[in-house]
XYZ file of C-alpha atoms in Angstrom:
641
model
C -5.861 70.927 214.496
C -3.273 73.622 214.875
C -5.401 76.614 215.446
C -7.999 73.941 217.705
C -4.129 73.847 219.838
C -3.613 77.402 219.661
C -7.207 78.249 220.675
C -6.813 76.152 223.483
C -3.786 77.617 224.952
C -5.036 81.344 224.278
C -8.522 80.463 226.248
C -6.655 78.593 228.890
C -4.172 81.666 229.367
C -6.516 83.727 229.782
C -8.564 81.979 232.271
C -5.179 81.130 234.212
C -4.684 85.291 234.686
C -7.947 85.715 235.147
C -8.057 82.818 238.361
C -4.936 84.539 239.744
C -6.488 88.278 239.653
C -8.983 86.603 242.283
C -7.538 86.321 245.394
C -5.508 89.426 244.458
C -8.722 91.451 244.224
C -10.021 89.836 247.351
C -7.268 90.589 249.728
C -6.634 94.070 247.682
C -10.359 94.973 248.911
C -9.315 93.929 252.759
C -6.261 96.190 252.221
C -8.327 98.916 251.178
C -10.900 98.274 253.962
C -8.351 98.779 256.550
C -7.324 102.252 254.844
C -4.313 100.179 253.321
C -3.305 99.389 256.752
C -1.843 95.826 257.915
C -5.370 93.481 257.877
C -6.079 92.433 261.687
C -4.722 88.852 261.901
C -8.472 87.558 262.551
C -9.973 89.159 259.514
C -6.905 88.147 257.546
C -7.663 84.489 258.590
C -11.304 84.610 257.823
C -10.618 86.177 254.188
C -8.089 83.201 253.647
C -10.452 80.767 254.696
C -13.071 82.192 252.726
C -10.992 82.378 249.711
C -12.043 79.076 248.138
C -15.315 80.250 248.199
C -14.545 83.822 246.332
C -12.590 81.794 243.912
C -15.207 78.962 243.293
C -18.043 81.386 242.782
C -16.213 84.188 240.345
C -14.140 81.502 238.657
C -17.607 79.654 237.819
C -19.212 83.161 236.687
C -16.876 84.239 234.418
C -16.475 80.904 232.869
C -20.183 80.637 232.705
C -20.319 84.263 231.261
C -18.386 83.269 228.146
C -15.290 85.664 229.264
C -13.218 83.088 227.041
C -15.053 83.314 223.598
C -13.385 86.905 222.827
C -9.904 86.893 222.255
C -7.815 89.876 224.000
C -6.270 91.029 220.542
C -10.055 92.397 220.140
C -11.199 93.140 223.256
C -13.952 95.918 223.201
C -16.451 97.314 224.965
C -18.987 94.017 224.739
C -16.575 92.093 226.676
C -15.845 94.974 229.122
C -19.875 94.744 229.638
C -19.552 90.790 229.926
C -16.981 91.229 232.632
C -19.065 93.718 235.095
C -21.966 91.135 234.553
C -19.945 88.106 235.406
C -17.968 89.702 238.718
C -21.625 90.935 239.993
C -23.064 87.545 239.341
C -19.668 86.150 241.081
C -20.088 88.834 244.275
C -23.824 87.982 244.702
C -23.002 84.506 245.163
C -19.712 84.644 246.976
C -21.492 87.220 249.502
C -24.689 84.140 249.838
C -22.055 81.579 250.371
C -20.180 83.957 253.159
C -23.811 84.551 255.147
C -24.242 81.009 254.769
C -21.127 79.496 256.089
C -20.187 82.614 258.280
C -23.013 84.684 259.059
C -20.307 87.389 257.714
C -18.826 87.126 261.159
C -15.560 88.404 260.510
C -16.396 89.402 256.833
C -16.856 93.376 256.356
C -20.408 93.641 253.971
C -17.882 96.154 252.015
C -15.071 94.055 250.853
C -17.748 92.636 248.701
C -18.366 95.758 247.036
C -14.146 96.602 246.760
C -13.647 93.016 245.635
C -15.793 93.576 242.594
C -14.667 96.970 241.409
C -11.151 95.709 241.892
C -11.237 92.505 240.272
C -13.139 94.328 237.218
C -10.458 96.250 236.792
C -7.703 93.559 236.951
C -9.660 91.795 234.404
C -10.516 94.601 231.680
C -7.083 96.537 232.552
C -4.600 93.754 231.001
C -7.267 93.061 228.007
C -7.313 96.455 226.834
C -3.816 97.245 227.789
C -2.610 94.183 225.632
C -5.034 95.326 222.759
C -3.512 99.063 222.431
C 0.504 97.875 222.334
C -0.952 95.665 219.596
C -2.754 98.208 217.959
C -0.343 101.195 218.808
C 1.391 100.986 215.493
C -2.043 102.115 214.447
C -1.997 104.992 215.896
C 1.626 105.658 215.080
C 0.339 105.091 210.775
C -2.416 107.933 211.548
C 0.086 110.405 212.975
C 3.578 109.703 210.961
C 2.622 111.236 207.628
C 6.219 110.875 206.338
C 5.929 107.138 204.740
C 3.044 108.614 202.392
C 5.621 109.442 199.837
C 8.408 106.323 200.523
C 6.790 104.660 197.240
C 5.766 101.540 199.270
C 2.334 102.540 200.835
C -0.201 104.749 198.931
C -3.037 106.613 199.604
C -6.444 105.217 200.246
C -9.851 107.405 199.819
C -12.729 105.733 201.626
C -16.167 106.569 200.193
C -18.814 105.970 202.765
C -17.919 106.925 206.610
C -20.215 104.447 208.259
C -20.457 101.385 209.919
C -18.561 99.405 206.963
C -16.028 102.370 206.284
C -15.142 102.226 210.166
C -14.584 98.892 210.125
C -12.665 98.954 206.967
C -10.273 101.477 207.846
C -9.465 99.519 211.342
C -8.584 96.334 209.323
C -6.301 98.819 207.014
C -4.293 100.468 209.801
C -4.063 97.489 211.867
C -1.957 95.382 209.380
C 1.529 97.097 209.853
C 2.369 95.503 206.399
C -0.447 96.860 204.550
C 0.265 98.553 201.197
C -2.767 100.955 201.648
C -2.880 103.838 204.359
C -6.809 105.425 204.595
C -6.052 109.205 204.937
C -9.474 110.332 204.774
C -13.511 109.829 204.309
C -15.793 111.004 201.867
C -19.593 110.875 203.012
C -22.896 112.493 201.760
C -24.226 112.867 205.439
C -23.745 116.495 206.763
C -23.644 115.238 209.938
C -20.289 113.546 209.713
C -18.220 116.250 208.051
C -15.637 117.526 210.026
C -15.330 114.696 212.018
C -13.202 111.894 212.874
C -12.971 107.982 212.797
C -9.776 106.330 214.297
C -8.308 109.867 213.686
C -9.106 109.415 210.058
C -10.917 112.805 209.099
C -14.334 113.162 206.835
C -13.061 115.798 204.300
C -15.980 116.312 202.324
C -18.963 115.191 200.034
C -18.767 112.450 197.407
C -19.239 114.953 194.424
C -15.584 116.439 195.535
C -13.682 112.849 195.114
C -11.787 114.522 192.279
C -10.618 117.666 194.111
C -10.011 115.843 197.262
C -7.987 112.696 195.364
C -5.760 115.423 194.062
C -5.208 117.547 196.639
C -4.249 114.509 199.381
C -2.293 112.354 196.620
C -4.941 109.592 196.536
C -3.765 106.269 194.652
C -6.914 104.287 195.198
C -10.352 105.358 196.133
C -12.235 101.913 198.188
C -16.371 102.321 197.987
C -17.689 101.255 201.421
C -21.262 101.277 201.109
C -22.290 97.764 200.974
C -25.848 98.433 201.333
C -26.303 101.304 198.414
C -28.439 100.524 195.547
C -27.215 100.310 192.318
C -28.587 103.548 191.397
C -26.164 105.161 194.124
C -23.240 102.806 192.920
C -23.399 104.140 189.713
C -23.293 108.201 190.735
C -20.369 107.263 192.758
C -18.548 104.903 189.590
C -19.095 107.694 187.659
C -17.820 110.377 189.601
C -14.544 108.034 190.555
C -14.156 107.242 186.910
C -13.317 111.286 186.185
C -10.380 110.751 187.990
C -8.522 108.175 186.469
C -7.718 106.584 189.909
C -8.052 102.882 190.808
C -11.101 102.271 192.611
C -12.402 98.648 194.308
C -15.504 98.129 196.163
C -16.313 96.242 199.511
C -18.365 93.123 198.753
C -22.369 93.389 198.922
C -24.394 93.648 202.217
C -26.058 90.032 201.558
C -22.282 88.653 201.273
C -21.520 90.165 204.069
C -24.061 89.040 206.348
C -24.318 85.143 205.028
C -20.460 84.743 205.356
C -19.812 84.594 201.609
C -17.175 87.389 201.909
C -15.556 89.699 203.989
C -14.081 93.364 204.678
C -11.185 92.388 203.254
C -12.461 90.964 199.989
C -12.296 94.449 197.944
C -12.835 93.827 194.433
C -13.404 95.586 191.172
C -16.574 97.123 190.651
C -18.926 94.994 188.305
C -21.664 95.271 185.915
C -24.288 93.615 188.566
C -23.380 96.771 191.245
C -24.264 99.172 188.467
C -27.398 97.234 187.495
C -28.679 95.270 190.135
C -30.706 96.317 192.847
C -32.161 96.516 195.888
C -32.174 93.222 197.621
C -35.559 91.142 197.046
C -37.619 90.252 200.045
C -39.531 87.200 199.701
C -41.660 84.984 202.087
C -39.091 82.243 202.377
C -41.300 80.264 204.924
C -43.749 80.314 202.065
C -41.371 79.201 199.021
C -39.877 76.499 201.790
C -43.001 75.209 202.834
C -43.794 74.599 198.596
C -41.005 72.956 197.954
C -39.301 70.738 201.086
C -39.920 67.565 201.114
C -41.185 67.188 197.834
C -39.966 65.676 194.447
C -39.061 68.532 192.568
C -38.320 68.542 188.790
C -36.392 71.230 186.972
C -36.437 71.185 183.057
C -33.319 72.891 181.273
C -31.258 72.397 184.707
C -28.226 73.143 183.230
C -28.894 76.416 181.698
C -28.351 79.977 183.284
C -31.843 79.961 185.040
C -32.425 76.289 185.023
C -29.192 75.638 187.094
C -29.820 78.911 189.357
C -32.855 77.286 190.490
C -31.707 74.013 190.907
C -29.121 76.255 193.566
C -32.117 77.604 195.196
C -34.320 74.451 195.532
C -31.485 72.522 196.665
C -31.251 75.127 199.477
C -34.710 74.693 200.634
C -34.387 70.764 201.263
C -36.402 68.728 198.788
C -37.127 65.085 198.877
C -35.435 65.032 195.849
C -34.300 67.673 192.671
C -35.012 65.975 189.315
C -32.910 67.720 186.805
C -33.453 67.070 183.219
C -31.166 68.828 180.317
C -30.827 68.263 176.721
C -26.963 69.254 176.937
C -24.774 66.614 178.331
C -21.976 69.118 179.201
C -24.354 71.623 180.872
C -25.713 68.385 182.705
C -22.311 67.240 183.558
C -21.681 70.841 185.272
C -24.559 71.550 187.211
C -24.344 68.076 188.339
C -20.940 68.580 189.659
C -21.566 71.658 191.259
C -24.625 70.413 193.092
C -23.324 67.159 194.206
C -20.330 69.174 196.088
C -22.546 72.200 197.350
C -25.432 70.227 198.615
C -23.800 66.627 199.284
C -27.012 65.963 201.225
C -29.170 66.283 198.292
C -31.043 63.469 196.831
C -30.199 64.561 193.110
C -31.280 63.058 189.754
C -29.337 63.998 186.887
C -30.995 63.248 183.889
C -30.378 63.456 179.758
C -33.633 64.084 177.789
C -35.282 66.248 175.600
C -38.830 67.836 176.886
C -40.265 67.284 173.059
C -39.447 63.029 173.793
C -42.958 62.262 175.033
C -41.949 58.738 175.779
C -38.690 59.708 177.949
C -40.437 62.405 179.994
C -43.237 60.148 180.824
C -40.891 57.681 182.034
C -39.392 60.483 184.027
C -42.737 61.536 185.791
C -43.845 57.976 186.028
C -40.593 57.209 187.785
C -39.758 60.255 189.957
C -43.359 61.258 190.733
C -42.123 65.149 190.946
C -45.198 67.294 193.130
C -43.901 70.696 191.409
C -42.296 71.201 188.023
C -40.252 74.485 186.826
C -39.647 74.632 183.419
C -37.058 76.361 181.969
C -36.509 74.411 178.857
C -36.134 76.497 175.924
C -34.376 78.086 172.364
C -34.235 81.755 173.408
C -31.446 83.356 170.784
C -33.584 85.640 168.916
C -31.693 86.005 165.292
C -30.989 82.213 165.256
C -34.293 81.372 165.576
C -35.439 84.039 163.185
C -34.840 81.668 160.304
C -35.431 78.209 162.085
C -39.333 78.103 163.245
C -39.596 74.990 163.313
C -36.960 74.430 165.724
C -38.488 77.288 167.716
C -41.685 76.125 167.539
C -41.049 71.781 168.071
C -38.688 72.937 171.699
C -40.971 76.106 172.640
C -44.346 74.909 171.959
C -44.397 71.351 171.493
C -41.932 70.771 173.995
C -43.953 72.682 176.461
C -47.101 70.899 175.385
C -45.642 67.497 176.431
C -44.456 68.076 179.728
C -47.550 69.959 180.162
C -50.333 67.394 179.486
C -47.876 64.721 181.401
C -47.905 67.253 184.367
C -51.784 67.240 184.389
C -51.830 63.448 183.752
C -49.477 62.665 186.583
C -51.459 64.925 188.818
C -48.751 67.493 189.734
C -49.151 70.027 192.266
C -47.685 72.948 190.376
C -46.035 73.715 186.954
C -44.233 76.911 186.501
C -43.632 77.828 182.963
C -40.603 80.505 182.384
C -41.425 82.805 179.844
C -39.946 86.066 178.614
C -40.580 89.513 178.174
C -40.646 88.864 174.209
C -43.754 87.373 174.204
C -45.732 90.784 174.960
C -45.914 92.341 171.516
C -43.620 89.767 169.835
C -41.343 90.969 166.637
C -39.711 87.612 166.533
C -40.159 83.952 166.155
C -39.214 83.277 169.435
C -41.250 85.423 171.500
C -44.059 84.428 169.535
C -43.454 80.713 170.571
C -43.299 81.485 173.835
C -46.546 83.958 173.960
C -47.969 80.581 172.405
C -46.591 77.903 175.274
C -48.467 80.608 177.834
C -51.711 80.302 175.852
C -51.192 76.426 175.929
C -50.677 76.718 179.586
C -53.380 79.050 180.795
C -55.979 76.594 178.790
C -54.473 73.783 180.129
C -55.108 75.336 183.583
C -59.151 75.622 183.372
C -59.647 71.769 182.993
C -56.725 70.470 185.407
C -56.137 69.784 188.846
C -52.608 71.019 188.090
C -51.853 74.573 189.047
C -50.199 75.994 185.888
C -48.288 79.070 186.561
C -46.647 81.539 183.959
C -43.588 83.626 185.096
C -42.303 86.395 182.648
C -39.024 88.546 183.312
C -36.773 90.136 180.447
C -32.634 89.980 180.613
C -30.900 88.344 182.916
C -26.994 89.466 183.686
C -24.443 87.089 182.290
C -26.910 84.541 181.319
C -25.044 82.384 178.662
C -25.362 84.222 175.509
C -26.329 87.623 176.472
C -25.110 90.778 175.471
C -22.302 91.012 179.041
C -20.681 87.839 177.873
C -20.347 88.983 174.196
C -19.183 92.634 175.195
C -16.642 91.193 177.548
C -14.595 89.047 175.101
C -15.297 91.615 172.641
C -13.240 94.094 174.924
C -10.852 91.162 176.020
C -9.945 91.117 172.099
C -9.061 94.693 171.626
C -12.472 95.946 170.536
C -14.578 96.647 168.757
C -17.762 96.749 170.850
C -20.656 95.682 168.554
C -24.143 97.368 169.481
C -26.959 97.023 167.300
C -28.560 100.701 167.731
C -27.712 103.443 169.806
C -31.232 104.093 171.544
C -31.753 100.374 171.987
C -32.830 99.337 175.837
C -33.439 96.583 177.565
C -34.598 95.310 181.145
C -31.948 93.454 183.447
C -31.944 91.813 186.884
C -29.415 89.314 188.119
C -29.902 85.820 187.343
C -30.257 84.761 191.705
C -33.264 87.559 191.663
C -35.238 86.595 188.794
C -35.022 83.035 190.175
C -36.176 83.846 193.467
C -39.115 85.899 191.899
C -39.884 82.682 189.876
C -39.949 80.859 193.284
C -42.371 83.527 194.606
C -44.477 83.436 191.925
C -45.057 79.493 192.191
C -45.919 80.429 195.524
C -48.534 82.919 195.252
C -50.434 81.525 192.220
C -53.451 79.949 192.152
C -52.987 78.594 188.791
C -53.695 79.971 185.205
C -52.196 83.277 185.873
C -49.384 84.968 183.956
C -46.544 86.968 186.635
C -44.753 89.463 185.480
C -41.674 90.370 187.377
C -40.870 94.046 188.072
C -37.769 94.838 185.807
C -37.444 98.401 187.171
C -35.883 100.907 184.722
C -34.811 99.911 181.347
C -30.954 100.294 180.638
C -29.690 101.478 177.217
C -27.504 98.818 175.817
C -24.761 101.434 174.917
C -24.149 102.630 178.305
C -23.985 99.169 179.427
C -20.762 98.804 176.341
C -19.366 101.968 177.812
C -19.270 101.111 181.431
C -18.356 97.620 180.787
C -15.311 99.104 178.731
C -14.723 101.924 181.651
C -14.691 98.914 184.262
C -11.856 97.124 182.292
C -9.791 100.101 182.346
C -10.296 101.484 179.238
C -11.594 104.463 177.546
C -14.720 103.976 175.216
C -13.995 105.348 171.843
C -10.567 105.850 172.427
C -9.038 102.768 173.636
C -12.073 100.248 172.795
C -14.347 101.603 169.776
C -17.685 100.937 169.821
C -19.718 99.957 166.689
C -23.351 100.412 165.444
C -24.323 97.457 163.231
C -27.719 97.932 163.059
C -30.931 96.260 164.550
C -31.159 92.287 163.549
C -33.760 90.100 162.395
C -36.843 90.003 164.911
C -34.973 92.776 167.088
C -36.968 95.358 168.812
C -35.463 98.720 169.859
C -37.381 98.287 173.421
C -38.477 95.640 175.057
C -42.093 95.348 177.081
C -43.409 93.602 179.923
C -47.247 93.945 179.165
C -49.407 94.067 176.008
C -51.428 97.242 175.598
C -54.979 95.180 175.839
C -53.551 93.334 179.299
C -55.282 94.630 182.300
C -52.112 94.776 185.263
C -53.305 94.214 188.817
C -50.788 94.139 191.683
C -50.169 91.323 193.708
C -48.778 90.411 197.208
C -45.391 90.938 196.453
C -44.247 93.952 195.470
C -41.892 93.246 192.442
C -44.433 90.619 191.195
C -47.366 91.749 188.613
C -49.994 90.067 187.691
C -51.336 90.482 184.056
C -54.903 89.440 182.560
C -54.051 88.419 179.051
C -56.203 87.120 175.961
C -57.110 83.244 176.047
C -57.947 81.115 173.461
C -60.651 78.755 173.135
C -58.939 75.395 174.384
C -60.475 73.376 171.800
C -59.687 75.502 169.046
C -55.937 76.010 170.543
C -55.470 72.104 170.150
C -56.475 71.890 167.392
C -53.884 74.660 166.045
C -51.107 72.551 167.973
C -51.957 69.620 166.031
C -51.722 71.344 163.010
C -48.469 72.674 163.852
C -47.377 68.915 164.695
C -48.382 68.012 161.394
C -46.215 70.960 159.645
C -43.282 70.254 161.765
C -43.483 66.608 160.473
C -43.499 67.663 157.122
C -40.865 70.689 157.561
C -43.257 72.983 156.140
C -41.248 76.425 157.716
C -43.840 78.855 155.288
C -46.678 76.674 156.738
C -45.398 77.126 160.439
C -44.434 80.851 160.486
C -48.194 81.618 158.824
C -50.064 79.991 161.569
C -47.597 81.612 164.442
C -48.463 85.111 162.469
C -52.288 83.704 162.925
C -52.357 82.490 166.752
C -50.452 85.637 168.124
C -52.066 88.154 166.515
C -50.296 90.772 168.696
C -47.222 90.342 166.884
C -45.488 93.542 165.729
C -43.271 92.473 162.900
C -43.584 88.710 162.442
C -42.958 88.341 158.540
C -44.843 91.838 157.795
C -43.519 91.925 154.319
C -45.388 88.366 153.361
C -47.815 88.325 155.532
C -51.002 88.368 153.491
C -49.035 85.985 151.129
C -48.573 83.277 153.372
C -52.274 84.086 155.091
C -53.814 83.189 151.668
C -51.523 79.849 151.228
C -52.830 78.497 154.803
C -56.315 76.861 155.783
C -56.816 77.666 159.635
C -58.826 74.640 160.887
C -59.439 75.463 164.447
C -61.051 78.512 163.626
C -64.048 76.048 162.323
C -64.146 74.078 165.550
C -66.968 75.643 167.180
């Protein structure tokens, strides 16, 4: 309310000022027309008679052109252009009205031109003078360097002399009580070297940051490159780290554009800045059409991927969003956030397990989802390695339950969220997800529902991932544990992964396995070192890194494609299509029936052997006793034909 009253008063004051300037400009125009001499009586009275017309015409145009949406404190060239347009339109209206009313008798034609020129000066001059008075301390800050060493104001070096850097410097200089003073820019653009922005010089290229920082007594480095790629940010951060100084970064471009952040929101560099990638360009129209006004079901909706999928889908205005989650706490958190962020969303939050066929069928019968995103799965490799039954029950049989019911109730599409660990799997988890992929592909061949699979690698900050673990270890003073110095992984952000899942669900026609472009794999040791540095510590000195050896089922590197899989491009540059080996559906159904019986009998020995047989792409599943387990099991699906 106070803000509204202040805004009303400021606009009223500005409008009152401009209305008072209209008669001043009108009579000054007459005065100048008669060479600064006394205005003849007949002309003066005619001017006085026409004043209400001039007042109405100019005042109306000033309001119509929106002069009072701006604030004098920030008057700029666009405001001047708006004044010129409004005054020109007012002159034309006033001249036309004068011609109609008086046939311009005793009204010199030149006064309209003079009136327009004078009125522009009278309206624009005070605005820019007011801004200069308010900003005069900026210029004194630029030219007065004595306060740099008073211990209160610290010197800041700005990396990036672009639009964001210019706006940042202007904001920093405007705050007279600010604790940081920008003293120099660095930029790799040679055309900017030696030039000044708001009196702040561009003194060199980015690789000279250490030398410039020492020479100018820099206390803080600010990275003002919101549209830079992660590779560019990594280079700048590595240079900044050599100075030993504190450095901050502006929010990313998409956050600035969306309004989620402003230029004042300086923050620490995050691991997402270093490993994130260029913004994904999506066909949001197609994605919206595929989900808008439809009932959408997300399984595992309380997990990292599932929860982000729910956020993305909620923005698309579905008819209803059904969140199915096994964990009561995760469901509570997801429900709380979605209801807070999307109050108009028709949200249904349900506790349930995808392996519970009765519960899942009741959900599909009651809510009739058109689209299903199946993100529910066990994913932790070392935990599942000795628990084959749990992995197969949840990841394979659970997928079978919900996929069969999606077919039975004629859902439009079913998107299976898979993993790069399904490629040449070296562990139970990867093999179970590969088997789930195979089942969805086989079901697609005879179903009206489109079954689509999407594979991707690790996501930054997901629950149970390596980054939260490293951050916890760093907070405890170390050591940080890495399994192997050469181990690499693909990474992408959770929002990017979910957006590409939605995009793949749109372009898929059924039966495809899509692979998300994960970029370049990153060494986990590099990740650990950067997290230590970003916490203000020195790797190997403040925080030690210990290599513990590969865990059961863990590979040195992950793959996105099997060697025998044919790869083709799709309509989206970051989504590829894999043509995978398929298994006869009848044989696969028989195999899963056998897995179900083995699970009922809690026979992990048989389950491991069956998994090895069904997923021959495996590279490390129980190699030590592979032959022994094969010999102990009869494979009925081999005899189905």
